[in-house]
Amino acid sequence: AQTVTQSQPEMSVQEAETVTLSCTYDTSENNYYLFWYKQPPSRQMILVIRQEAYKQQNATENRFSVNFQKAAKSFSLKISDSQLGDTAMYFCAFMKRPGNYGQNFVFGPGTRLSVLP
Amino acid sequence: EAGVAQSPRYKIIEKRQSVAFWCNPISGHATLYWYQQILGQGPKLLIQFQNNGVVDDSQLPKDRFSAERLKGVDSTLKIQPAKLEDSAVYLCASSSSQGASGYTFGSGTRLTVV
């Protein structure tokens, strides 16, 4: 079974600075997808960024980028120029393969990020 | 496009009572999921539908939880009777049949059992 670990339960960063959230996972699969989701106090899970394991290039979405290390099974999220609106829980998630049934989408326990003014 | 709609947003019930949650997924999304998120934890899959059929309910406590997705669109999740440990946020999500773009989540229902 796949597992996702986020070793930082809580983090804080000053507004406009950069922060990196860690995620590691365990799988025997070769092709899979990784995601970072943001959950603000409104509770809605919002997709931040996704990475396909067969792509070596790290995904980037505006101020959000990832450092994907497939051999190390590591998938960290870097937030540049942090904004107050980035304050939220951040969940790392793993998907075995599209269309697969069952426990296909596994979440980590989350990291609570606070952006300080 | 409209997002995943869920209701109610909050619900407080006494233990042993019953409760139902409703979800309307994104139009055209064949796959619908119900997740349970206990405070301080990541979401855990309860049940997955493909159209109107159940494809995985291995994590669903079937002695008290039930779910249906009539006509392959809306879905309801029911708990009867509720226990204190059922207090959680219940999230509904949907995806196209492949899901490689990730899932789209609703805002969830926060259930408190007292």
mmCIF file of C-alpha atoms in Angstrom:
data_model
loop_
_atom_site.group_PDB
_atom_site.id
_atom_site.type_symbol
_atom_site.label_atom_id
_atom_site.label_comp_id
_atom_site.label_asym_id
_atom_site.label_seq_id
_atom_site.Cartn_x
_atom_site.Cartn_y
_atom_site.Cartn_z
ATOM 1 C CA ALA A 1 0.000 0.000 0.000
ATOM 2 C CA GLN A 2 1.098 3.501 -0.712
ATOM 3 C CA THR A 3 1.899 5.848 2.167
ATOM 4 C CA VAL A 4 2.502 9.574 2.188
ATOM 5 C CA THR A 5 4.454 11.291 4.948
ATOM 6 C CA GLN A 6 4.632 14.967 5.787
ATOM 7 C CA SER A 7 7.117 15.426 8.595
ATOM 8 C CA GLN A 8 6.298 19.059 9.383
ATOM 9 C CA PRO A 9 2.961 19.352 11.241
ATOM 10 C CA GLU A 10 3.244 23.150 11.389
ATOM 11 C CA MET A 11 5.320 25.826 9.731
ATOM 12 C CA SER A 12 5.338 29.590 9.603
ATOM 13 C CA VAL A 13 6.858 32.088 7.230
ATOM 14 C CA GLN A 14 7.036 35.854 7.012
ATOM 15 C CA GLU A 15 5.061 37.513 4.270
ATOM 16 C CA ALA A 16 7.056 37.846 1.011
ATOM 17 C CA GLU A 17 9.557 35.172 2.038
ATOM 18 C CA THR A 18 9.992 31.659 0.675
ATOM 19 C CA VAL A 19 9.001 28.432 2.410
ATOM 20 C CA THR A 20 9.410 24.774 1.514
ATOM 21 C CA LEU A 21 7.049 22.020 2.646
ATOM 22 C CA SER A 22 8.323 18.454 2.672
ATOM 23 C CA CYS A 23 6.657 15.279 1.467
ATOM 24 C CA THR A 24 7.923 11.745 1.072
ATOM 25 C CA TYR A 25 6.053 8.722 -0.161
ATOM 26 C CA ASP A 26 6.466 5.010 -0.436
ATOM 27 C CA THR A 27 5.465 3.055 -3.518
ATOM 28 C CA SER A 28 6.594 0.245 -5.765
ATOM 29 C CA GLU A 29 4.862 1.827 -8.741
ATOM 30 C CA ASN A 30 6.880 3.389 -11.538
ATOM 31 C CA ASN A 31 4.227 5.590 -13.104
ATOM 32 C CA TYR A 32 2.121 7.720 -10.816
ATOM 33 C CA TYR A 33 0.991 11.254 -10.079
ATOM 34 C CA LEU A 34 1.716 13.541 -7.159
ATOM 35 C CA PHE A 35 -0.315 16.506 -6.020
ATOM 36 C CA TRP A 36 -0.266 19.310 -3.505
ATOM 37 C CA TYR A 37 -3.647 20.460 -2.233
ATOM 38 C CA LYS A 38 -4.355 23.537 -0.136
ATOM 39 C CA GLN A 39 -7.180 23.567 2.423
ATOM 40 C CA PRO A 40 -7.966 27.025 3.830
ATOM 41 C CA PRO A 41 -10.367 27.517 6.758
ATOM 42 C CA SER A 42 -13.232 27.373 4.263
ATOM 43 C CA ARG A 43 -12.417 23.625 4.147
ATOM 44 C CA GLN A 44 -12.442 23.338 0.370
ATOM 45 C CA MET A 45 -9.491 21.358 -0.960
ATOM 46 C CA ILE A 46 -7.888 23.354 -3.758
ATOM 47 C CA LEU A 47 -5.420 21.812 -6.185
ATOM 48 C CA VAL A 48 -2.147 23.742 -6.089
ATOM 49 C CA ILE A 49 0.111 21.752 -8.380
ATOM 50 C CA ARG A 50 0.524 18.298 -9.912
ATOM 51 C CA GLN A 51 3.504 16.302 -11.115
ATOM 52 C CA GLU A 52 3.613 13.266 -13.379
ATOM 53 C CA ALA A 53 6.274 10.828 -12.280
ATOM 54 C CA TYR A 54 7.515 10.097 -15.772
ATOM 55 C CA LYS A 55 8.320 13.776 -16.327
ATOM 56 C CA GLN A 56 11.725 14.797 -15.055
ATOM 57 C CA GLN A 57 10.997 18.494 -15.222
ATOM 58 C CA ASN A 58 9.674 19.938 -11.993
ATOM 59 C CA ALA A 59 6.180 21.419 -12.205
ATOM 60 C CA THR A 60 5.674 25.152 -11.666
ATOM 61 C CA GLU A 61 2.506 27.190 -11.166
ATOM 62 C CA ASN A 62 3.176 30.889 -10.639
ATOM 63 C CA ARG A 63 4.630 31.222 -7.112
ATOM 64 C CA PHE A 64 4.410 27.478 -6.473
ATOM 65 C CA SER A 65 7.014 24.979 -7.609
ATOM 66 C CA VAL A 66 8.014 21.470 -6.663
ATOM 67 C CA ASN A 67 11.269 19.628 -6.222
ATOM 68 C CA PHE A 68 10.526 16.091 -7.380
ATOM 69 C CA GLN A 69 13.207 13.551 -6.560
ATOM 70 C CA LYS A 70 11.897 10.233 -7.881
ATOM 71 C CA ALA A 71 14.741 8.059 -6.625
ATOM 72 C CA ALA A 72 14.448 9.524 -3.162
ATOM 73 C CA LYS A 73 10.621 9.446 -3.337
ATOM 74 C CA SER A 74 10.511 13.054 -2.291
ATOM 75 C CA PHE A 75 8.091 15.751 -3.471
ATOM 76 C CA SER A 76 8.563 19.109 -1.744
ATOM 77 C CA LEU A 77 6.553 22.262 -2.389
ATOM 78 C CA LYS A 78 8.199 25.664 -2.541
ATOM 79 C CA ILE A 79 6.095 28.772 -2.103
ATOM 80 C CA SER A 80 7.826 31.962 -3.184
ATOM 81 C CA ASP A 81 6.803 35.484 -2.176
ATOM 82 C CA SER A 82 4.432 34.107 0.485
ATOM 83 C CA GLN A 83 1.120 35.913 0.840
ATOM 84 C CA LEU A 84 -1.309 36.073 3.741
ATOM 85 C CA GLY A 85 -3.802 34.141 1.616
ATOM 86 C CA ASP A 86 -1.421 31.201 1.510
ATOM 87 C CA THR A 87 -2.236 30.458 5.152
ATOM 88 C CA ALA A 88 -3.845 27.007 5.072
ATOM 89 C CA MET A 89 -3.330 23.298 5.567
ATOM 90 C CA TYR A 90 -1.286 21.777 2.764
ATOM 91 C CA PHE A 91 -1.729 18.126 1.837
ATOM 92 C CA CYS A 92 0.569 16.066 -0.326
ATOM 93 C CA ALA A 93 -1.252 13.326 -2.253
ATOM 94 C CA PHE A 94 -0.295 10.326 -4.352
ATOM 95 C CA MET A 95 -2.246 8.699 -7.172
ATOM 96 C CA LYS A 96 -1.207 5.279 -8.476
ATOM 97 C CA ARG A 97 -2.544 5.678 -11.967
ATOM 98 C CA PRO A 98 -5.521 7.306 -13.674
ATOM 99 C CA GLY A 99 -8.715 5.363 -13.714
ATOM 100 C CA ASN A 100 -7.571 2.848 -11.166
ATOM 101 C CA TYR A 101 -10.109 1.909 -8.568
ATOM 102 C CA GLY A 102 -9.826 1.633 -4.859
ATOM 103 C CA GLN A 103 -7.337 3.399 -2.632
ATOM 104 C CA ASN A 104 -5.926 5.120 -5.633
ATOM 105 C CA PHE A 105 -5.557 8.563 -4.098
ATOM 106 C CA VAL A 106 -3.733 8.740 -0.777
ATOM 107 C CA PHE A 107 -3.259 11.891 1.283
ATOM 108 C CA GLY A 108 -0.535 12.740 3.756
ATOM 109 C CA PRO A 109 -1.403 14.053 7.226
ATOM 110 C CA GLY A 110 -0.926 17.676 6.239
ATOM 111 C CA THR A 111 1.235 20.675 7.175
ATOM 112 C CA ARG A 112 -0.353 23.737 8.698
ATOM 113 C CA LEU A 113 1.264 26.831 7.165
ATOM 114 C CA SER A 114 0.890 30.248 8.731
ATOM 115 C CA VAL A 115 2.008 33.311 6.809
ATOM 116 C CA LEU A 116 2.851 36.098 9.235
ATOM 117 C CA PRO A 117 2.445 39.793 8.397
ATOM 118 C CA GLU B 1 -17.789 25.638 -14.481
ATOM 119 C CA ALA B 2 -19.743 25.126 -11.294
ATOM 120 C CA GLY B 3 -17.895 23.318 -8.547
ATOM 121 C CA VAL B 4 -18.866 20.361 -6.398
ATOM 122 C CA ALA B 5 -21.845 21.321 -4.262
ATOM 123 C CA GLN B 6 -22.414 19.889 -0.802
ATOM 124 C CA SER B 7 -25.043 20.417 1.844
ATOM 125 C CA PRO B 8 -25.542 21.025 4.642
ATOM 126 C CA ARG B 9 -22.426 22.927 5.582
ATOM 127 C CA TYR B 10 -22.742 22.125 9.277
ATOM 128 C CA LYS B 11 -24.696 19.554 11.233
ATOM 129 C CA ILE B 12 -24.895 18.837 14.943
ATOM 130 C CA ILE B 13 -26.681 15.694 16.101
ATOM 131 C CA GLU B 14 -26.850 13.546 19.183
ATOM 132 C CA LYS B 15 -25.292 10.109 19.202
ATOM 133 C CA ARG B 16 -27.559 7.358 17.895
ATOM 134 C CA GLN B 17 -29.401 9.813 15.653
ATOM 135 C CA SER B 18 -29.226 9.603 11.879
ATOM 136 C CA VAL B 19 -27.908 12.148 9.392
ATOM 137 C CA ALA B 20 -27.610 12.485 5.630
ATOM 138 C CA PHE B 21 -25.276 14.501 3.437
ATOM 139 C CA TRP B 22 -25.828 15.469 -0.166
ATOM 140 C CA CYS B 23 -23.375 16.002 -3.005
ATOM 141 C CA ASN B 24 -23.786 17.279 -6.550
ATOM 142 C CA PRO B 25 -20.592 16.689 -8.560
ATOM 143 C CA ILE B 26 -19.281 18.630 -11.508
ATOM 144 C CA SER B 27 -21.392 17.999 -14.582
ATOM 145 C CA GLY B 28 -20.004 15.174 -16.657
ATOM 146 C CA HIS B 29 -17.702 13.775 -13.978
ATOM 147 C CA ALA B 30 -18.216 10.043 -13.933
ATOM 148 C CA THR B 31 -16.394 9.338 -10.690
ATOM 149 C CA LEU B 32 -17.576 10.516 -7.282
ATOM 150 C CA TYR B 33 -15.864 10.041 -3.939
ATOM 151 C CA TRP B 34 -16.813 10.513 -0.314
ATOM 152 C CA TYR B 35 -13.977 11.223 2.089
ATOM 153 C CA GLN B 36 -13.949 11.467 5.859
ATOM 154 C CA GLN B 37 -11.526 13.996 7.346
ATOM 155 C CA ILE B 38 -11.042 13.803 11.098
ATOM 156 C CA LEU B 39 -9.643 16.945 12.667
ATOM 157 C CA GLY B 40 -5.879 17.159 12.196
ATOM 158 C CA GLN B 41 -5.699 14.355 9.647
ATOM 159 C CA GLY B 42 -5.719 13.968 5.901
ATOM 160 C CA PRO B 43 -8.896 12.844 4.152
ATOM 161 C CA LYS B 44 -9.644 9.121 4.086
ATOM 162 C CA LEU B 45 -11.661 7.539 1.280
ATOM 163 C CA LEU B 46 -14.991 6.062 2.357
ATOM 164 C CA ILE B 47 -16.540 5.124 -0.956
ATOM 165 C CA GLN B 48 -15.980 5.592 -4.675
ATOM 166 C CA PHE B 49 -18.645 5.523 -7.377
ATOM 167 C CA GLN B 50 -18.124 5.110 -11.100
ATOM 168 C CA ASN B 51 -21.326 6.460 -12.650
ATOM 169 C CA ASN B 52 -23.986 4.891 -10.437
ATOM 170 C CA GLY B 53 -22.022 1.806 -9.422
ATOM 171 C CA VAL B 54 -19.860 1.311 -6.335
ATOM 172 C CA VAL B 55 -16.268 0.456 -7.229
ATOM 173 C CA ASP B 56 -14.718 0.621 -3.767
ATOM 174 C CA ASP B 57 -16.369 0.733 -0.361
ATOM 175 C CA SER B 58 -13.745 -1.223 1.545
ATOM 176 C CA GLN B 59 -13.238 1.605 4.077
ATOM 177 C CA LEU B 60 -16.942 2.271 4.641
ATOM 178 C CA PRO B 61 -18.296 1.114 8.052
ATOM 179 C CA LYS B 62 -21.238 -0.650 6.477
ATOM 180 C CA ASP B 63 -22.987 -1.368 9.748
ATOM 181 C CA ARG B 64 -23.813 2.318 10.072
ATOM 182 C CA PHE B 65 -22.806 4.110 6.856
ATOM 183 C CA SER B 66 -24.556 3.853 3.517
ATOM 184 C CA ALA B 67 -24.280 5.776 0.276
ATOM 185 C CA GLU B 68 -26.014 5.854 -3.031
ATOM 186 C CA ARG B 69 -25.668 7.622 -6.337
ATOM 187 C CA LEU B 70 -28.918 7.369 -8.200
ATOM 188 C CA LYS B 71 -28.819 8.063 -11.942
ATOM 189 C CA GLY B 72 -25.069 8.537 -11.757
ATOM 190 C CA VAL B 73 -25.241 12.192 -10.726
ATOM 191 C CA ASP B 74 -26.113 13.313 -7.173
ATOM 192 C CA SER B 75 -25.071 11.253 -4.201
ATOM 193 C CA THR B 76 -26.134 10.948 -0.574
ATOM 194 C CA LEU B 77 -24.140 9.607 2.351
ATOM 195 C CA LYS B 78 -26.039 8.480 5.426
ATOM 196 C CA ILE B 79 -24.984 7.600 8.934
ATOM 197 C CA GLN B 80 -27.385 5.654 11.131
ATOM 198 C CA PRO B 81 -26.883 5.510 14.073
ATOM 199 C CA ALA B 82 -24.141 8.084 14.570
ATOM 200 C CA LYS B 83 -21.341 7.639 17.076
ATOM 201 C CA LEU B 84 -19.152 10.244 18.734
ATOM 202 C CA GLU B 85 -16.172 9.148 16.627
ATOM 203 C CA ASP B 86 -18.078 10.034 13.451
ATOM 204 C CA SER B 87 -17.455 13.710 14.201
ATOM 205 C CA ALA B 88 -15.491 14.879 11.154
ATOM 206 C CA VAL B 89 -15.696 16.799 7.925
ATOM 207 C CA TYR B 90 -17.247 14.792 5.109
ATOM 208 C CA LEU B 91 -15.856 15.809 1.753
ATOM 209 C CA CYS B 92 -17.282 14.949 -1.608
ATOM 210 C CA ALA B 93 -15.069 15.010 -4.698
ATOM 211 C CA SER B 94 -15.495 14.210 -8.348
ATOM 212 C CA SER B 95 -13.237 13.587 -11.302
ATOM 213 C CA SER B 96 -13.392 12.664 -14.924
ATOM 214 C CA SER B 97 -13.100 8.916 -15.329
ATOM 215 C CA GLN B 98 -9.326 9.075 -15.487
ATOM 216 C CA GLY B 99 -8.676 11.493 -12.654
ATOM 217 C CA ALA B 100 -5.142 12.355 -13.728
ATOM 218 C CA SER B 101 -5.894 16.052 -13.396
ATOM 219 C CA GLY B 102 -6.734 15.526 -9.776
ATOM 220 C CA TYR B 103 -10.015 15.597 -7.996
ATOM 221 C CA THR B 104 -12.311 18.588 -7.481
ATOM 222 C CA PHE B 105 -13.576 18.835 -3.931
ATOM 223 C CA GLY B 106 -16.623 20.404 -2.382
ATOM 224 C CA SER B 107 -16.475 22.506 0.771
ATOM 225 C CA GLY B 108 -17.545 19.620 2.929
ATOM 226 C CA THR B 109 -20.024 19.098 5.731
ATOM 227 C CA ARG B 110 -18.754 19.452 9.276
ATOM 228 C CA LEU B 111 -20.537 16.897 11.444
ATOM 229 C CA THR B 112 -20.467 17.150 15.217
ATOM 230 C CA VAL B 113 -21.913 14.248 17.199
ATOM 231 C CA VAL B 114 -22.614 15.085 20.845
#
